[in-house]
XYZ file of C-alpha atoms in Angstrom:
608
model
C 182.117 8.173 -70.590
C 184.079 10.087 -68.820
C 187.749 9.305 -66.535
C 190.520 10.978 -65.839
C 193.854 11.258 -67.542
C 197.085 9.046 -67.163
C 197.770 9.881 -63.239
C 197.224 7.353 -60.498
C 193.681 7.632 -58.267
C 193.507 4.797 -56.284
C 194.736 5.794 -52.246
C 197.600 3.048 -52.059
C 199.100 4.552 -55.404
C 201.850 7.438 -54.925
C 201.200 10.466 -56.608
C 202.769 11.276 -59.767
C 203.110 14.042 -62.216
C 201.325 13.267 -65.767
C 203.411 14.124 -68.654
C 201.450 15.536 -72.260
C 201.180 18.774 -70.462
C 201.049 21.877 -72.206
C 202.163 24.863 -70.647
C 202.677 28.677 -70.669
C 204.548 29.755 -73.933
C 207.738 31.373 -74.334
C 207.065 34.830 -75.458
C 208.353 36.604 -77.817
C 210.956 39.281 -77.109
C 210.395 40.991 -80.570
C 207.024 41.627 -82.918
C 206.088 38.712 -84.941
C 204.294 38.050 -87.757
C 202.082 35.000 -87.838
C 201.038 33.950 -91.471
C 198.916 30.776 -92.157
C 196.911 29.344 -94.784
C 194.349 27.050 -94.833
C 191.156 25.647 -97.350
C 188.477 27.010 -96.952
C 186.636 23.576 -97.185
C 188.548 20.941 -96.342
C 188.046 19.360 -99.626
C 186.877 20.159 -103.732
C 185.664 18.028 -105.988
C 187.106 17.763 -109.579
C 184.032 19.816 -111.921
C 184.234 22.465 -109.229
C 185.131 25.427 -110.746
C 186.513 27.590 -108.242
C 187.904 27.041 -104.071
C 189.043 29.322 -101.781
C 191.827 29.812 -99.096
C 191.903 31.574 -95.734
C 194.516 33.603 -95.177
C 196.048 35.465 -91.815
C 198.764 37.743 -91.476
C 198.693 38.903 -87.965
C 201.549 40.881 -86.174
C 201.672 40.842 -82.578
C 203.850 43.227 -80.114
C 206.425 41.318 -77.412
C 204.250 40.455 -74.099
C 205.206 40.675 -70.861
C 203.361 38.005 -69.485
C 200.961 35.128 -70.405
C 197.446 35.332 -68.992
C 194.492 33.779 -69.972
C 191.005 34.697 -68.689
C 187.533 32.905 -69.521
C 187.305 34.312 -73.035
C 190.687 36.344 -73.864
C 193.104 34.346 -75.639
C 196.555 35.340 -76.358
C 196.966 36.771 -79.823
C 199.050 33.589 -81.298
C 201.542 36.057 -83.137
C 202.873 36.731 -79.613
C 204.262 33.614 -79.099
C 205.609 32.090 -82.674
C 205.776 33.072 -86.001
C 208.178 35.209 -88.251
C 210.046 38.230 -87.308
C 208.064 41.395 -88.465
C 211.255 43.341 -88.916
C 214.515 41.222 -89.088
C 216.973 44.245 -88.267
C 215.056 45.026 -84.995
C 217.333 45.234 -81.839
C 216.411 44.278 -78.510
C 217.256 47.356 -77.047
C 214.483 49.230 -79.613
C 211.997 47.148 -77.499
C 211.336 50.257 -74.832
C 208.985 52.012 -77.961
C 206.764 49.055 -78.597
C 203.584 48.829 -76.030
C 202.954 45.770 -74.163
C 200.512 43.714 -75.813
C 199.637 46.241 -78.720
C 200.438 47.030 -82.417
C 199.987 50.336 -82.654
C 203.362 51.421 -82.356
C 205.107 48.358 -84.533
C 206.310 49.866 -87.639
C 203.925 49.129 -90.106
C 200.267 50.355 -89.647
C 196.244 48.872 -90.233
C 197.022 50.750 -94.251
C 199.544 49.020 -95.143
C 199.693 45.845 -97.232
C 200.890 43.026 -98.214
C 201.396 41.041 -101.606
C 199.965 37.746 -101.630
C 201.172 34.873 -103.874
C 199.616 31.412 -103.790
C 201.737 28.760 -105.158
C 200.637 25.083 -105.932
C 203.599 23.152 -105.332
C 203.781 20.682 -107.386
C 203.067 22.622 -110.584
C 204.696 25.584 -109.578
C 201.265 27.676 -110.940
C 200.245 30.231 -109.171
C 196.429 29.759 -108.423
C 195.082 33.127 -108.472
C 196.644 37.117 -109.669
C 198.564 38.688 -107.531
C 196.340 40.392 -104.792
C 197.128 41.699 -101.118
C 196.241 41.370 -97.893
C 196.563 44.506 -95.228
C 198.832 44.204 -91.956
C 197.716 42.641 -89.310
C 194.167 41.356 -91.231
C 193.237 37.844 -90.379
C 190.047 35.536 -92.088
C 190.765 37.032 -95.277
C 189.185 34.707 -98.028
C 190.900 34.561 -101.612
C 189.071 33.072 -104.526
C 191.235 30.617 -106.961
C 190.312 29.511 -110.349
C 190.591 24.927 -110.018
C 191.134 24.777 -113.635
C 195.360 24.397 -113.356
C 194.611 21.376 -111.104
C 194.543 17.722 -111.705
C 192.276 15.629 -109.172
C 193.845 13.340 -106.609
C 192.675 11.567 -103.744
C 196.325 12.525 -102.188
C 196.191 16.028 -100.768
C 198.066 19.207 -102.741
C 200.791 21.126 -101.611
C 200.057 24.812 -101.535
C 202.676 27.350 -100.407
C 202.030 30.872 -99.179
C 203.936 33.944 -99.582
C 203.139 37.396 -98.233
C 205.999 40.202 -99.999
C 206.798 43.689 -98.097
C 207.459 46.665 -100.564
C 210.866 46.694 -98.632
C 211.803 43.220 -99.969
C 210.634 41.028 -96.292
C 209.318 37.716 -97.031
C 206.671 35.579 -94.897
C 206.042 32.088 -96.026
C 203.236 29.528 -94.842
C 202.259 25.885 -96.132
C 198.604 23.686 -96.250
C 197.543 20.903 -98.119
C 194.338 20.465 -100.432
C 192.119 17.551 -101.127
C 190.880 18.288 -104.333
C 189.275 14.840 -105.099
C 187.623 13.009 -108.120
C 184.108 12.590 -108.400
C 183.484 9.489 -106.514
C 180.460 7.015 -107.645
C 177.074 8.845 -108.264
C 175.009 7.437 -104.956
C 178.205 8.187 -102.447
C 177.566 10.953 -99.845
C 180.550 13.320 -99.329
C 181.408 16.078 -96.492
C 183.191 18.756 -95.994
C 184.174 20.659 -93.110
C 183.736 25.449 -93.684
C 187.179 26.055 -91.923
C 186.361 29.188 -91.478
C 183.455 28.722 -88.938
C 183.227 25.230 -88.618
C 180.105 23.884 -89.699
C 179.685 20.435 -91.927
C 178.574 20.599 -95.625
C 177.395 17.303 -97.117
C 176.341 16.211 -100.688
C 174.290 13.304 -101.902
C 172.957 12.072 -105.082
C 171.173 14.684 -105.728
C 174.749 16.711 -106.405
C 173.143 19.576 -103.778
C 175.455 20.388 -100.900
C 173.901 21.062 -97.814
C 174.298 22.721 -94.116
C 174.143 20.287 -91.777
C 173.992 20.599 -87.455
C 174.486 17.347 -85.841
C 171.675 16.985 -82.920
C 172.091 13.408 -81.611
C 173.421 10.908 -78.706
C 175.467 8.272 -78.848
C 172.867 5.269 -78.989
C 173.060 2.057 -77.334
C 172.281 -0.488 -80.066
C 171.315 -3.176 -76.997
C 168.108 -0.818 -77.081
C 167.592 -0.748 -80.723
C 168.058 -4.396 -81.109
C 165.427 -4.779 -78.505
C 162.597 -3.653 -81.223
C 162.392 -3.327 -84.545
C 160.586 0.285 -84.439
C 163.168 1.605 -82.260
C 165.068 3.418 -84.703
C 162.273 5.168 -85.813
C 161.257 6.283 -82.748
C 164.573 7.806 -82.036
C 164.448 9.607 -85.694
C 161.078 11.040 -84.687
C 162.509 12.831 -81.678
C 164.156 14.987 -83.748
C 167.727 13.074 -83.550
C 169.778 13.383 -87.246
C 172.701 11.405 -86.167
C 173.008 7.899 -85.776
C 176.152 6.449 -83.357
C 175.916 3.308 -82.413
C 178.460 2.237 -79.411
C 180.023 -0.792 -80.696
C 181.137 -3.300 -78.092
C 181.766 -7.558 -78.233
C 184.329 -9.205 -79.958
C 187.005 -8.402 -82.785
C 184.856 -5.622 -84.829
C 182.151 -4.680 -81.992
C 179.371 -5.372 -84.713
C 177.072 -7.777 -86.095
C 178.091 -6.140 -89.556
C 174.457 -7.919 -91.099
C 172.820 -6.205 -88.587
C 174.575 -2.621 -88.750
C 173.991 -3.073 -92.570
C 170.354 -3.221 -91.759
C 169.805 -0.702 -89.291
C 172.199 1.838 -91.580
C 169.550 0.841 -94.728
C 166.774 2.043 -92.147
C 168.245 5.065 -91.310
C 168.629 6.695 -95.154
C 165.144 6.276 -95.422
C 164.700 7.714 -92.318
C 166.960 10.422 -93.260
C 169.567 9.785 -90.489
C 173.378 10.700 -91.068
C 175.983 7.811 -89.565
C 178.533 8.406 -87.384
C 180.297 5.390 -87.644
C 182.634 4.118 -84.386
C 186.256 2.297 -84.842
C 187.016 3.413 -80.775
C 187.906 -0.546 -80.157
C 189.596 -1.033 -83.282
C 190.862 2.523 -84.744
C 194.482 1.056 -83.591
C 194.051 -2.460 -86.093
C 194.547 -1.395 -89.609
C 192.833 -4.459 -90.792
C 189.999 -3.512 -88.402
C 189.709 -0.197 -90.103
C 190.445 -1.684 -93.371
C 187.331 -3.855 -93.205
C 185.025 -1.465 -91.764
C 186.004 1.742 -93.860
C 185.736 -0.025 -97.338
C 182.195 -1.564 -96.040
C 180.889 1.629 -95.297
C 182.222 4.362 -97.291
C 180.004 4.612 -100.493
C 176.775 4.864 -98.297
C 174.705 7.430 -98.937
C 174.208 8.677 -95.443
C 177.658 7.856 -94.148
C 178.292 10.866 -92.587
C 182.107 10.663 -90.431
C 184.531 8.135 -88.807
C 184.680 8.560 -84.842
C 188.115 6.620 -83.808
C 189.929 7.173 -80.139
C 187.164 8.131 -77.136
C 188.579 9.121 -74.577
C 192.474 8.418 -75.170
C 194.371 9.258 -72.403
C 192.381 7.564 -69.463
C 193.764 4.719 -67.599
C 190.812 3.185 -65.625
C 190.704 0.089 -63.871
C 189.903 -2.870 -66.216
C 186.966 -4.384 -67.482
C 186.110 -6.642 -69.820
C 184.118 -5.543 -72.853
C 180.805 -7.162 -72.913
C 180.022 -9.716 -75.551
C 176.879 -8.360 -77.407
C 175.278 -6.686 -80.092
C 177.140 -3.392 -79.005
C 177.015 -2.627 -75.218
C 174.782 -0.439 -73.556
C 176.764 1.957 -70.811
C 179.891 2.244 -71.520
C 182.725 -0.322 -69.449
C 185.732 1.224 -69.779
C 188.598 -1.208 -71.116
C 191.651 -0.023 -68.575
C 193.911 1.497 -71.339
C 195.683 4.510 -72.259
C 196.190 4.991 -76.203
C 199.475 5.926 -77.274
C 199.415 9.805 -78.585
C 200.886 8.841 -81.803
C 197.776 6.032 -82.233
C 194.663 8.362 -83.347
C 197.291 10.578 -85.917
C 198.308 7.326 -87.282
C 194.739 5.615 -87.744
C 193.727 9.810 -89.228
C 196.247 8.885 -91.903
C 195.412 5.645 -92.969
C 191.689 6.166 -92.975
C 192.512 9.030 -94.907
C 193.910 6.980 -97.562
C 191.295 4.919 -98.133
C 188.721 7.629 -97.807
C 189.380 10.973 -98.645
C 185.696 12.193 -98.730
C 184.824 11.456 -95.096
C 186.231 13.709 -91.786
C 187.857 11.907 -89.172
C 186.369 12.808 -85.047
C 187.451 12.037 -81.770
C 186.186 12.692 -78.277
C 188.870 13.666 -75.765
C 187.816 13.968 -72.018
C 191.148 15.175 -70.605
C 191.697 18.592 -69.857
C 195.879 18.959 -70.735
C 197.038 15.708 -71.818
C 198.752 15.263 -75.253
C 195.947 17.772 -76.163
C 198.258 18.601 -79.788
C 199.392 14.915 -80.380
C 195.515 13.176 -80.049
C 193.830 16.220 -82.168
C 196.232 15.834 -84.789
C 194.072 12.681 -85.388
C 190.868 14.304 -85.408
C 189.141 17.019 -88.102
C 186.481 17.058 -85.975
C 187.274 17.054 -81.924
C 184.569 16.356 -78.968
C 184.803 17.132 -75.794
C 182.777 15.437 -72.929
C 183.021 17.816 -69.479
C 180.535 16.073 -66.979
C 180.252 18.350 -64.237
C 176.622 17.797 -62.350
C 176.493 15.905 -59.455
C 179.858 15.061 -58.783
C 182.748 16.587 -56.036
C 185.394 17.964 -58.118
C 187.968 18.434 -55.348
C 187.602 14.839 -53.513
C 186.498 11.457 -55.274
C 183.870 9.715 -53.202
C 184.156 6.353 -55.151
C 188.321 6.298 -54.195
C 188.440 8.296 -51.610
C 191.101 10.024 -52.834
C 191.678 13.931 -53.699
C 191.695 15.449 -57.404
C 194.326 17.909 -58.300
C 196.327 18.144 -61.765
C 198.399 15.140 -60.412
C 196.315 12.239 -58.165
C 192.721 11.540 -57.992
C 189.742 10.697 -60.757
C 186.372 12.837 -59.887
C 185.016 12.253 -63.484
C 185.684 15.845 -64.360
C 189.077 16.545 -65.458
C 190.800 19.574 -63.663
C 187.054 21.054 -63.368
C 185.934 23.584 -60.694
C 182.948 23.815 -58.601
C 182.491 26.744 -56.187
C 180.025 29.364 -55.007
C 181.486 31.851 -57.307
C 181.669 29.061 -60.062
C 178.887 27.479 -61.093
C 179.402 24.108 -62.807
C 178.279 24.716 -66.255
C 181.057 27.250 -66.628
C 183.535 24.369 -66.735
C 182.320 23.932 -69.961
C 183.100 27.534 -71.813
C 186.491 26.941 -69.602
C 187.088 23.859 -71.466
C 186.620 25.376 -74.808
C 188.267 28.316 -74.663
C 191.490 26.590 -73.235
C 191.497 24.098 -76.298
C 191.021 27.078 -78.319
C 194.328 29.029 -77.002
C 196.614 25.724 -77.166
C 195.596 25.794 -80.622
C 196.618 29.286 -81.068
C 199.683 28.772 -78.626
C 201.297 25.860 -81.205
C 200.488 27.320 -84.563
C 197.786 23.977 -84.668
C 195.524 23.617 -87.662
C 191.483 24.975 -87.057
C 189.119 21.738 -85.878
C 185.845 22.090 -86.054
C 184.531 21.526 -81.942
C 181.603 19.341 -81.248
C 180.263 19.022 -77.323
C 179.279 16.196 -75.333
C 176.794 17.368 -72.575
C 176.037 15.148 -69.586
C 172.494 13.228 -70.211
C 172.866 10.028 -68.737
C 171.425 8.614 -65.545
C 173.294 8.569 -62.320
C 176.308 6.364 -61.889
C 179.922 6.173 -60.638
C 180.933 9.576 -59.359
C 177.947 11.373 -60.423
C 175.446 11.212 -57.535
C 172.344 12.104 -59.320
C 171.252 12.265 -62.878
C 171.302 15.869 -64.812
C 167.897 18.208 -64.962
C 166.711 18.685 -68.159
C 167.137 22.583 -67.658
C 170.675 21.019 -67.222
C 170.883 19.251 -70.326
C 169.795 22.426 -72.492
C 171.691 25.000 -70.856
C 174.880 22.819 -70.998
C 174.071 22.608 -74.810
C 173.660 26.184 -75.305
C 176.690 26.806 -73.338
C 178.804 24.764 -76.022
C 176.922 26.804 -78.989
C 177.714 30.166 -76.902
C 181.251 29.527 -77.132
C 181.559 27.544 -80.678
C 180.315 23.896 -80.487
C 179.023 23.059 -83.911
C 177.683 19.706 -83.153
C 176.052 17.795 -79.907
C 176.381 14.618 -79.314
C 174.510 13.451 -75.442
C 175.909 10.736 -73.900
C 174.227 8.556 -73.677
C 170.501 6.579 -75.179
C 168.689 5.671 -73.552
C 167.977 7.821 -70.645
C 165.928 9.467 -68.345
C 162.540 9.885 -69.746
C 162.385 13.466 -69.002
C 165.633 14.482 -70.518
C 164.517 12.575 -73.813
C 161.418 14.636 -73.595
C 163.471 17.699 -73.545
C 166.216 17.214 -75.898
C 163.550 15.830 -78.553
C 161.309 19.647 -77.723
C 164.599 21.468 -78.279
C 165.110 19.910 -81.576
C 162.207 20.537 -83.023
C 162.035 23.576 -81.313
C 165.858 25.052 -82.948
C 166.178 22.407 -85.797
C 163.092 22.730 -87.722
C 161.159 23.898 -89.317
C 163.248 27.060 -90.191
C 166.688 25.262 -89.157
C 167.737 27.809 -87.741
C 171.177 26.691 -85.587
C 171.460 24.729 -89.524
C 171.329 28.505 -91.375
C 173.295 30.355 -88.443
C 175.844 28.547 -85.972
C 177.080 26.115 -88.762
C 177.332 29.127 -90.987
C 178.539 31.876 -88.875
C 180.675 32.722 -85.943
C 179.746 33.470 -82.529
C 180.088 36.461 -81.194
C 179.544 37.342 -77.656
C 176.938 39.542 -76.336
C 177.444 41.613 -73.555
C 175.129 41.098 -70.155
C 174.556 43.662 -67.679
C 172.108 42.685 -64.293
C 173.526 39.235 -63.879
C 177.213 37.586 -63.283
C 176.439 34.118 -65.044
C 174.244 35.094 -67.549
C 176.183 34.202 -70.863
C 174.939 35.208 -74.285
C 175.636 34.612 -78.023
C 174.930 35.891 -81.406
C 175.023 34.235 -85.382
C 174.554 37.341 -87.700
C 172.949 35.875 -91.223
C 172.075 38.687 -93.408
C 168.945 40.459 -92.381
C 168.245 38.920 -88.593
C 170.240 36.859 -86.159
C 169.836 33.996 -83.687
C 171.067 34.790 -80.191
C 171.131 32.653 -77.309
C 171.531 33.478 -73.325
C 171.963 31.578 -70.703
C 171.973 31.525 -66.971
C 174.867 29.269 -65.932
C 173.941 29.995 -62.248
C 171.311 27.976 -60.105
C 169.942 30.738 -58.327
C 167.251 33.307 -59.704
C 168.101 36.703 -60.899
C 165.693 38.984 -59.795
C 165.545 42.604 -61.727
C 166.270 43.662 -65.257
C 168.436 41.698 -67.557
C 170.245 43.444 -70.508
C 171.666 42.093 -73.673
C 173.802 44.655 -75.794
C 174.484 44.476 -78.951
C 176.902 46.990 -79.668
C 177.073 49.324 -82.621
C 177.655 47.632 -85.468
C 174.391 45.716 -84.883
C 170.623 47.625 -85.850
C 167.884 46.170 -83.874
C 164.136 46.095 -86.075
C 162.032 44.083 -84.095
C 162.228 40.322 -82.554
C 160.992 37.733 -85.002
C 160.245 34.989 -83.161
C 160.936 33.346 -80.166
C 162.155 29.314 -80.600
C 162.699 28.501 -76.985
C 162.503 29.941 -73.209
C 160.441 32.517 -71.785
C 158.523 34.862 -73.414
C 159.541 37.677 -71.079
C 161.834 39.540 -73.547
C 161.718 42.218 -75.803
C 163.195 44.550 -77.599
C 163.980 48.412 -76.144
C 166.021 50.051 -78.362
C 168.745 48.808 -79.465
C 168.685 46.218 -76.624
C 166.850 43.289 -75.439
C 165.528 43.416 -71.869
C 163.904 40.482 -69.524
C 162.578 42.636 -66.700
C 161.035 39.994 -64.775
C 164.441 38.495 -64.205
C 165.719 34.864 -65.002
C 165.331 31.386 -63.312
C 168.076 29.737 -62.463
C 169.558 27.819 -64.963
C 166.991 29.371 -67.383
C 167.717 29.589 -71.652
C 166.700 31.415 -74.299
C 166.663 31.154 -78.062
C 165.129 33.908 -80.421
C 165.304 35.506 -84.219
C 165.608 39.118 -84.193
C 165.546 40.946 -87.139
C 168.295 43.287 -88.285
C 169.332 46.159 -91.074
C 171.875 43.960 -92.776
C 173.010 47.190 -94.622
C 173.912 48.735 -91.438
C 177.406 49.921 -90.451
C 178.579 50.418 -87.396
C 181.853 51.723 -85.827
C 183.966 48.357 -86.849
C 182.539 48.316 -89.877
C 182.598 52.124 -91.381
């Protein structure tokens, strides 16, 4: 499931530049202010007395160049937003510092007064409060009982007020939805750090983390038991590749299997990637499915922007790799198809999988609340593609890895923070809306450009990679598989996912937050903070073994009590201090999930 982005590969093709690109910003030449606003769930239900927005107000000095490293992203209020002082001159520019606010005029004590407006009514949804300069993630509370229920979002407008008189202004839209019928599942997406929220008919909501492949359903028509075997490996998602004719489906069938899997407790994913671009397609299949009670999310375009040479799509049940159908969708397509599916089911978020690395990245999101991202990077040549014979640069060539890079000093894995955190700045870079980022780590078999089939260390440090650096779903491609990466995958998820949930209770419900190594280059390491202990994960994205001392730090706003348990990897930890230390080094590719226990009424520097 993976090919490269419109750009020809094939040797007898001339080499052409792709379009869709997005590429270094133009910079400000005075401080901006960048004010948003956005739900903090992306939708209410009518009964529900209170919602909240998230709001950001943050003022950025003029740049003198754009530079991204591995984890730094440009502070978005460099490159767009409002003016923080309308009467300043360019030639004041010589007292502002590069890339700081310090000297902007304003200061960290200053504040702003923040009206929320509901458009359409003209009420303002909560008193008059503030918000201090340059603070972003701050969460206001609103009282629902001035709104009328819709399944059409709500206009909310934004306005941050000086004491001098300045103005910033900012816009969203709010579902705030009737109840729908009693049995009907319904999620919701936390804006604020991503994680799914679901609610059945037992009016509870509850934290979800999607742990799951995409499924062939060739396999689980070949026996009737096999959808409870791949429930009791620990699997919570069901997504069944469609393939054949006109829908993809035997509907009878999918009806059946879907009836299984509420008993069994599994969550549908439900697939439209043949038909997302047929209204009457998505028509059919959307009002079929909607009212379930374990309907979970739509997945519409895979893979968008490819252009691979054509095959035909295989008459069955649903097919069982992949054959890739030889078109490129048109960027507008998956924002269109987000609309309509909208329409006809507001309760429901909308995902996508796009495999590209800079290719119409802001028009195919738009159609996406949820985006995936599938960066296959084991066992292939990134530079030269041994089934065209071709090279791969940013205009020619298809290795099966987008733009990745594979070199002594870069070990594969890494492609996949990379990945992230470059979809993360372009979303800071045009002003786009938060998505909540899913992953979809390498697990199939060998095939195509990939010469041999992932480890399972592979498979679980690739995972833990994406969680690292905000995944808040995984998705392998694709079941089956190898028998030993099965084996693994199911261990993990029993390992993380139950009994004590924890990646459920922390990474949906928190936000990452990067530990610092010391002893080893590609050792990368993550924190969830949730009250009184915290998960943290390291891995080593490197092959070889680190021999010596490993360090985590935490930092001081963090108070180390003792470490709880550990969930997965070596038992060679522990805590010294206010650190954790492996002394015995780390394997190559090597991970490591644990619980430590924490003051939670501890304040450090940051937080004082």
């Amino acid at each position: 499931m993976a090919f490269q982005l419109f750009r020809n590969f094939v040797s007898k093709d001339p080499e052409v530049t792709p379009g869709g690109r997005i590429g270094p910003p133009q910079l400000s030449k005075v401080p901006l202010i960048d004010v948003s606003i956005r739900p903090r769930l992306s939708l209410y239900l009518d009964g529900e007395s209170t919602g909240s927005f998230i709001v950001d107000a943050t003022v950025g000095a003029p740049v003198d160049s754009y530079f991204i490293d591995a984890y730094d992203i440009l502070k978005a209020s460099s490159i767009h937003g409002q003016p923080w002082d309308a009467d300043l001159s360019l030639s004041d520019q010589s007292k502002f510092n590069a890339g700081t606010v310090d000297s902007i005029k304003g200061n960290n004590n200053e504040t702003l007064t923040v009206t929320i407006l509901h458009v359409e009514s003209g009420a303002e949804l909560l008193p008059r409060t503030t918000i201090k300069y340059n603070e972003t993630g701050k969460e206001f509370v609103f009282l629902t009982e001035t709104l009328k229920a819709s399944q059409a979002p709500q206009s909310i407008k934004l306005k941050l007020t000086h004491a001098d008189g300045r103005r910033f202004e900012a816009t969203t839209s709010l579902y705030y939805l009737p109840k729908p019928g009693y049995n009907q599942s319904i999620t919701r997406i936390d804006s604020l750090y991503g994680g799914l929220q679901v609610r059945t008919s037992n009016l509870l909501w509850q934290k979800i983390f999607p742990y799951s492949f995409y499924l062939s359903g060739a396999w689980l028509a070949s026996d009737p038991a096999n959808l409870k075997r791949f429930c009791d490996l620990g699997f919570n998602i069901l997504h069944i590749i469609p393939g054949g004719e006109g829908i993809g489906y035997d509907l009878n069938q999918l009806d059946a299997w879907f009836d299984e899997a509420e008993k069994l407790g599994l969550w549908i994913m439900y697939d439209m990637r043949w038909t997302y671009r047929n209204s009457g397609y998505v028509k059919t299949q959307v009002e079929r499915y909607r009212t379930r009670r374990n309907m979970l999310l739509y997945y519409t375009a895979d893979e968008p922007g490819r252009l691979t040479p054509h095959s035909p799509r295989t008459n069955m049940v649903v097919l069982t790799p992949r054959i890739p159908d030889g078109h490129e969708d048109d960027p507008s397509a998956p924002s269109k198809s987000y609309a309509f599916i909208k329409s006809l089911d507001p309760y429901h978020p909308v995902s996508l999988c796009l495999n590209c690395q800079n290719y119409h990245f802001q028009e195919y999101s738009a159609g996406g609340d949820i985006i995936l991202a599938d960066v296959y990077p084991i066992g292939t040549n990134t530079s030269y593609s041994t089934k065209y014979q071709t090279p791969c640069n940013e205009t020619y060539g298809d290795c099966g890895c987008d733009n990745c890079i594979t070199s002594p000093t870069s070990p594969a894995l890494m492609n996949i923070p990379s990945r992230l955190h470059l979809w993360s700045s372009f979303r800071d870079q045009l002003g786009l809306p938060h998505k909540s980022i899913w992953f979809v780590p390498q697990a199939f078999t060998q095939q195509d450009f990939w010469t041999r089939t992932p480890s399972p260390r592979e498979v679980i440090a690739m995972i833990l990679l994406s969680l690292n650096h905000g995944a808040k779903g995984i998705v392998m491609w694709v079941f089956p598989t190898a028998d030993e990466i099965i084996e693994a995958a199911s261990r993990f998820s029993k390992a993380v996912l139950s009994p004590y949930g924890i990646l459920d209770t922390s990474v949906t419900s928190t936000e990452a937050v990067r530990v610092s190594v010391t002893g080893a280059r590609y050792v990368d390491a993550a924190m969830w903070r949730a009250g009184s202990y915290m998960t943290v994960n390291a891995v080593n994205a490197g092959e070889e073994r680190i021999e010596g001392e490993v360090r985590l730090e935490f930092g001081e706003d963090v108070k180390i009590k003792s470490l709880r348990s550990i969930r997965w990897g070596s038992p060679g930890w522990r805590v010294e201090g206010q650190r954790v230390v492996v002394r015995n080094g780390m394997d190559g590719l090597a991970t490591w999930v644990t619980v430590i226990d924490i003051d939670e009424n501890h304040k450090g520097i940051a937080n004082s």
